[in-house]
Amino acid sequence: MGNIQLFGFALIMTASSGSLAAEDFKPPRLDFGVPDLQGIWNYQNRTSLERPAIYEGELEIDQATMLDKMVSTPDYIAALEATGAEAPGPHNVGGYNGFWITPGDALAYMNGKFRTSLIVEPEDGRIPWREEGEAVRRAQRYILPMGRGESDGPEGRTLSDRCLLSFSSTAPFMSSLYNNNLQIVQSPTHVMLLAEMVHSARIVRMDQGFRDLPYEQWLGDSVGYYEEDTLVVETVNFHPWQVGKERLTSAHMKLTERFTRVEDNKLHYSFTIDDPSLYSQPWTAEFPMYSGENLYEYACHEGNYSMRAILAGARTMEVNPSAPGQ
């Protein structure tokens, strides 16, 4: 991933102060004795999942180094020179403009340093693909930009087209174009993790085992427990149809997430993905979450005119095979 994606709008950011957590910080506790993680937490940041080549061997950098790298790399200069009148247009302009996109204006900032990647293990900050997983990823990278071709039913469209899952609504949480907010609600027996994106909710059963289900679930089967002041959530039994630009999901994946309140207004979030069918080893990423304000209604089906038009067109061609487009 290029440095333009990693550092877009970084010049206008302001760095958070303080370290990840004060050594003597004690999180507030709920009536039933566990650390209070409840509330709305924002996890937007502009650090890429994988480490760009210009930061090989560097997990953390200071602000001066980050700015120097940003303005001195050939990629940055080339991008500026390509904005002239003769510059070619993008392959796919998409369906959004800047008004709707709020991915944040700062890099992930932990322990007084900016992070060059969310991945901290392996040490190179890269996803450790197996050869088989890399082949699947290459195929998906071809399909996603080119489109999925003709669709005569909703099953042929992506999960985001169908308003089922989208961007950061899947597990694990990762910063995306917008709606990067999470609400946590705790009870003695369950924890709810509600993503603002598509309002997808995971219900975590505390101190219980995984269920023996005859089917996969979009967000998997989640169980949880506390390790001192950290909420640990383990999830298995994912439906394998989830496809993203940076990672893949299979029915063999196990996700382990950790939520730790390190300041009054900050959580430390990490996740580890273990899937031997796709990756040569487990890999771990981490970033901070900060206190948010509100969750807003996520309306998707209500404005999903493209899906309606796709299905209506297919039904028309079934009735009249000579209709335009057949």
Coordinates of C-alpha atoms in Angstrom, one line a residue:
M1 CA 0.0 0.0 0.0
G2 CA 1.5 3.4 -1.0
N3 CA 2.4 6.2 1.3
I4 CA -0.3 8.4 -0.2
Q5 CA -3.0 6.1 1.2
L6 CA -1.2 5.8 4.6
F7 CA -0.6 9.5 5.1
G8 CA -3.5 11.2 3.3
F9 CA -4.5 14.4 5.1
A10 CA -1.8 13.7 7.8
L11 CA -0.6 17.3 7.5
I12 CA -3.7 18.6 9.2
M13 CA -3.6 16.2 12.1
T14 CA -2.9 16.9 15.7
A15 CA -1.1 14.3 17.7
S16 CA -2.7 12.9 20.9
S17 CA -0.6 13.5 24.0
G18 CA 0.4 11.0 26.6
S19 CA 1.4 7.4 26.4
L20 CA -0.9 4.4 25.7
A21 CA -1.7 4.0 29.4
A22 CA -0.5 5.4 32.7
E23 CA 1.1 2.7 34.7
D24 CA -1.2 3.5 37.7
F25 CA -4.5 3.8 35.7
K26 CA -7.3 1.7 37.2
P27 CA -10.4 1.4 35.0
P28 CA -13.7 2.0 36.7
R29 CA -15.7 -1.2 37.5
L30 CA -19.3 -2.2 37.0
D31 CA -21.5 -3.4 39.9
F32 CA -20.7 -7.0 39.1
G33 CA -16.9 -6.5 39.4
V34 CA -15.6 -6.3 35.8
P35 CA -13.9 -3.3 34.2
D36 CA -16.3 -0.8 32.7
L37 CA -15.9 -0.8 28.9
Q38 CA -19.3 0.5 28.2
G39 CA -20.0 3.4 25.9
I40 CA -19.4 4.5 22.3
W41 CA -15.9 4.2 21.0
N42 CA -14.5 5.7 17.8
Y43 CA -11.7 3.8 16.0
Q44 CA -11.1 5.8 12.9
N45 CA -7.4 6.3 11.9
R46 CA -5.4 6.5 8.7
T47 CA -2.7 4.0 9.3
S48 CA -2.8 1.1 6.8
L49 CA -3.2 -2.4 7.9
E50 CA 0.1 -3.5 6.3
R51 CA 3.4 -1.6 6.5
P52 CA 4.5 0.3 3.3
A53 CA 7.9 -0.6 1.9
I54 CA 9.4 2.8 2.8
Y55 CA 9.1 1.9 6.5
E56 CA 10.6 -1.6 6.3
G57 CA 11.7 -2.5 9.8
E58 CA 10.0 0.5 11.5
L59 CA 6.8 0.0 13.5
E60 CA 6.9 3.5 15.1
I61 CA 8.0 6.9 13.8
D62 CA 7.9 10.4 15.2
Q63 CA 6.0 13.3 13.5
A64 CA 9.1 14.8 11.9
T65 CA 10.1 11.5 10.3
M66 CA 6.6 10.9 9.0
L67 CA 6.4 14.4 7.4
D68 CA 9.8 14.1 5.8
K69 CA 9.0 10.7 4.3
M70 CA 5.7 11.9 3.0
V71 CA 7.1 14.9 1.0
S72 CA 10.3 13.3 -0.2
T73 CA 9.2 10.0 -1.7
P74 CA 9.0 9.5 -5.5
D75 CA 5.4 8.2 -5.2
Y76 CA 4.3 11.5 -3.7
I77 CA 6.0 13.6 -6.3
A78 CA 4.6 11.4 -9.1
A79 CA 1.1 11.8 -7.7
L80 CA 1.4 15.6 -7.7
E81 CA 2.7 15.7 -11.3
A82 CA -0.1 13.4 -12.5
T83 CA -2.8 15.9 -11.5
G84 CA -2.3 18.1 -14.7
A85 CA -4.8 18.6 -17.4
E86 CA -3.6 15.5 -19.4
A87 CA -3.8 13.2 -16.4
P88 CA -5.9 10.1 -17.0
G89 CA -9.1 9.6 -15.0
P90 CA -9.4 6.9 -12.4
H91 CA -10.5 3.4 -13.4
N92 CA -13.6 3.5 -11.2
V93 CA -14.9 6.8 -9.7
G94 CA -17.2 4.9 -7.3
G95 CA -20.4 6.2 -5.8
Y96 CA -19.2 8.6 -3.2
N97 CA -17.8 12.1 -2.9
G98 CA -15.7 13.5 -0.1
F99 CA -18.7 14.9 1.9
W100 CA -19.7 11.3 3.0
I101 CA -16.2 10.0 3.8
T102 CA -14.9 10.4 7.3
P103 CA -12.0 8.0 7.9
G104 CA -10.2 10.3 10.3
D105 CA -7.4 12.7 9.8
A106 CA -4.7 11.1 12.0
L107 CA -2.5 8.1 12.1
A108 CA -2.8 5.5 14.8
Y109 CA -0.8 7.0 17.8
M110 CA 0.4 4.7 20.5
N111 CA 3.1 5.0 23.1
G112 CA 4.0 8.5 21.9
K113 CA 4.7 7.4 18.4
F114 CA 2.9 7.2 15.1
R115 CA 2.3 3.7 13.8
T116 CA 3.4 2.7 10.3
S117 CA 1.1 -0.3 10.2
L118 CA -1.7 -1.7 12.3
I119 CA 0.0 -5.1 12.1
V120 CA 2.5 -5.7 14.9
E121 CA 3.1 -9.4 14.5
P122 CA 4.8 -10.6 12.3
E123 CA 7.5 -8.0 12.9
D124 CA 7.6 -7.0 9.2
G125 CA 4.0 -5.6 9.5
R126 CA 2.8 -7.7 6.6
I127 CA 0.0 -10.4 6.3
P128 CA 1.7 -13.8 6.2
W129 CA -0.1 -15.3 3.2
R130 CA 0.2 -19.0 2.4
E131 CA 0.6 -19.7 -1.3
E132 CA -3.0 -20.9 -1.4
G133 CA -4.3 -17.8 0.3
E134 CA -2.3 -15.5 -2.0
A135 CA -3.9 -17.2 -5.0
V136 CA -7.4 -16.6 -3.6
R137 CA -6.5 -13.0 -2.8
R138 CA -5.3 -12.3 -6.4
A139 CA -8.5 -13.7 -7.8
Q140 CA -10.6 -11.5 -5.5
R141 CA -8.5 -8.4 -6.4
Y142 CA -9.4 -9.1 -10.1
I143 CA -13.1 -9.6 -9.4
L144 CA -13.7 -6.7 -7.1
P145 CA -12.6 -3.8 -9.4
M146 CA -14.1 -5.5 -12.5
G147 CA -17.5 -6.2 -11.0
R148 CA -19.3 -9.5 -10.5
G149 CA -20.9 -9.6 -14.0
E150 CA -24.6 -10.2 -14.6
S151 CA -26.8 -10.8 -11.6
D152 CA -30.4 -12.1 -11.8
G153 CA -30.8 -12.5 -8.0
P154 CA -29.5 -11.0 -4.8
E155 CA -27.2 -13.9 -4.2
G156 CA -25.0 -12.7 -7.1
R157 CA -24.3 -9.4 -5.4
T158 CA -21.8 -8.6 -2.7
L159 CA -22.8 -8.4 1.0
S160 CA -22.5 -4.7 1.0
D161 CA -24.7 -4.4 -2.1
R162 CA -27.3 -6.4 -0.1
C163 CA -26.9 -4.3 3.0
L164 CA -25.9 -7.3 5.1
L165 CA -22.3 -6.5 6.0
S166 CA -20.1 -3.7 4.9
F167 CA -16.6 -2.3 5.5
S168 CA -16.0 -2.1 9.2
S169 CA -19.2 -3.9 10.3
T170 CA -17.4 -7.3 10.1
A171 CA -15.2 -8.8 12.7
P172 CA -12.6 -7.6 13.5
F173 CA -13.1 -3.9 13.7
M174 CA -11.0 -1.8 11.3
S175 CA -11.2 1.8 10.2
S176 CA -13.1 2.4 7.0
L177 CA -14.7 5.1 4.9
Y178 CA -17.2 6.2 7.6
N179 CA -19.3 5.0 10.6
N180 CA -16.2 4.0 12.5
N181 CA -18.0 3.7 15.8
L182 CA -18.6 0.9 18.2
Q183 CA -21.0 0.6 21.2
I184 CA -20.2 -1.8 24.0
V185 CA -22.8 -2.9 26.5
Q186 CA -21.9 -5.3 29.3
S187 CA -24.0 -7.6 31.5
P188 CA -22.9 -10.4 33.9
T189 CA -23.7 -13.0 31.2
H190 CA -23.3 -11.3 27.8
V191 CA -21.5 -8.4 26.0
M192 CA -22.9 -6.7 23.0
L193 CA -20.6 -5.2 20.3
L194 CA -22.7 -3.0 18.1
A195 CA -21.0 -1.4 15.0
E196 CA -22.5 1.8 13.7
M197 CA -21.9 0.5 10.1
V198 CA -25.0 -1.4 9.1
H199 CA -25.8 -1.7 12.9
S200 CA -24.3 -5.2 13.0
A201 CA -24.4 -6.6 16.5
R202 CA -22.4 -9.4 17.9
I203 CA -23.7 -11.0 21.1
V204 CA -20.8 -12.4 23.1
R205 CA -21.7 -15.2 25.6
M206 CA -19.5 -14.9 28.7
D207 CA -17.7 -17.8 30.2
Q208 CA -19.3 -20.3 27.9
G209 CA -18.1 -22.7 25.1
F210 CA -18.7 -22.5 21.4
R211 CA -21.9 -23.9 20.1
D212 CA -22.0 -26.9 17.7
L213 CA -24.0 -25.2 14.9
P214 CA -24.8 -26.8 11.6
Y215 CA -24.4 -23.5 9.7
E216 CA -21.9 -20.6 9.6
Q217 CA -22.8 -17.1 10.7
W218 CA -21.8 -13.8 9.1
L219 CA -20.2 -12.5 12.3
G220 CA -19.3 -16.0 13.7
D221 CA -20.0 -17.5 17.1
S222 CA -18.4 -15.3 19.9
V223 CA -17.6 -16.2 23.5
G224 CA -15.7 -14.1 26.0
Y225 CA -13.9 -13.9 29.3
Y226 CA -11.9 -11.4 31.4
E227 CA -8.1 -11.6 31.9
E228 CA -7.7 -9.2 34.8
D229 CA -8.8 -5.9 33.2
T230 CA -9.0 -7.1 29.6
L231 CA -12.1 -8.4 27.9
V232 CA -11.1 -11.2 25.6
V233 CA -13.5 -12.3 22.8
E234 CA -12.9 -15.4 20.8
T235 CA -14.9 -16.0 17.6
V236 CA -15.2 -19.0 15.2
N237 CA -17.6 -20.4 12.7
F238 CA -17.5 -17.4 10.2
H239 CA -19.3 -17.6 6.9
P240 CA -16.5 -17.6 4.3
W241 CA -18.3 -15.3 1.8
Q242 CA -16.9 -12.2 3.5
V243 CA -14.4 -10.6 1.1
G244 CA -12.3 -7.5 1.7
K245 CA -9.5 -5.7 -0.1
E246 CA -6.8 -6.5 2.5
R247 CA -7.8 -9.8 4.1
L248 CA -10.0 -12.9 3.5
T249 CA -12.2 -15.0 5.7
S250 CA -12.7 -18.7 5.7
A251 CA -14.7 -21.2 7.8
H252 CA -11.4 -22.2 9.5
M253 CA -10.7 -18.7 10.9
K254 CA -10.4 -18.0 14.6
L255 CA -10.5 -14.4 15.7
T256 CA -9.2 -13.3 19.2
E257 CA -9.9 -9.7 20.2
R258 CA -8.8 -7.9 23.3
F259 CA -10.3 -4.7 24.7
T260 CA -8.5 -2.9 27.5
R261 CA -9.5 0.5 29.0
V262 CA -6.2 2.3 29.4
E263 CA -7.5 5.9 30.1
D264 CA -10.9 7.4 30.9
N265 CA -11.4 8.1 27.2
K266 CA -9.3 5.5 25.5
L267 CA -9.4 1.7 24.8
H268 CA -6.5 -0.4 23.5
Y269 CA -7.9 -2.8 20.9
S270 CA -6.0 -5.7 19.4
F271 CA -7.0 -8.7 17.3
T272 CA -5.3 -11.9 16.2
I273 CA -6.3 -13.9 13.2
D274 CA -5.4 -17.6 13.0
D275 CA -6.4 -19.4 9.8
P276 CA -3.9 -22.0 8.6
S277 CA -5.9 -22.4 5.4
L278 CA -5.0 -18.8 4.3
Y279 CA -2.0 -17.7 6.4
S280 CA 1.3 -19.2 7.3
Q281 CA 1.1 -18.1 10.9
P282 CA -1.3 -16.1 13.2
W283 CA -1.0 -12.3 12.8
T284 CA -1.9 -9.5 15.1
A285 CA -2.9 -5.9 14.7
E286 CA -3.7 -3.1 17.3
F287 CA -4.8 0.5 17.5
P288 CA -6.5 2.8 20.0
M289 CA -10.2 3.6 20.3
Y290 CA -11.4 6.9 21.7
S291 CA -14.6 8.0 23.5
G292 CA -17.3 8.9 20.9
E293 CA -20.6 10.7 21.2
N294 CA -23.5 9.1 19.4
L295 CA -24.5 6.3 17.0
Y296 CA -26.6 7.4 14.1
E297 CA -29.2 5.5 12.1
Y298 CA -27.6 3.5 9.3
A299 CA -30.1 3.5 6.4
C300 CA -29.1 1.1 3.6
H301 CA -32.1 -0.8 2.3
E302 CA -34.1 2.5 2.2
G303 CA -31.8 4.0 -0.4
N304 CA -30.5 0.9 -2.2
Y305 CA -31.9 1.9 -5.6
S306 CA -29.2 0.0 -7.5
M307 CA -30.2 -3.3 -6.1
R308 CA -33.9 -2.7 -6.9
A309 CA -32.9 -1.7 -10.5
I310 CA -30.7 -4.7 -11.0
L311 CA -33.4 -7.2 -9.9
A312 CA -36.1 -5.4 -11.8
G313 CA -34.0 -5.5 -15.0
A314 CA -33.5 -9.2 -14.6
R315 CA -37.2 -9.9 -14.1
T316 CA -38.0 -7.8 -17.2
M317 CA -35.6 -9.8 -19.3
E318 CA -37.1 -13.1 -18.0
V319 CA -40.5 -11.9 -19.3
N320 CA -39.2 -10.4 -22.5
P321 CA -35.9 -12.0 -23.6
S322 CA -35.6 -9.4 -26.4
A323 CA -35.5 -6.5 -23.9
P324 CA -32.5 -4.2 -24.1
G325 CA -29.5 -5.7 -22.4
Q326 CA -30.4 -9.3 -23.2

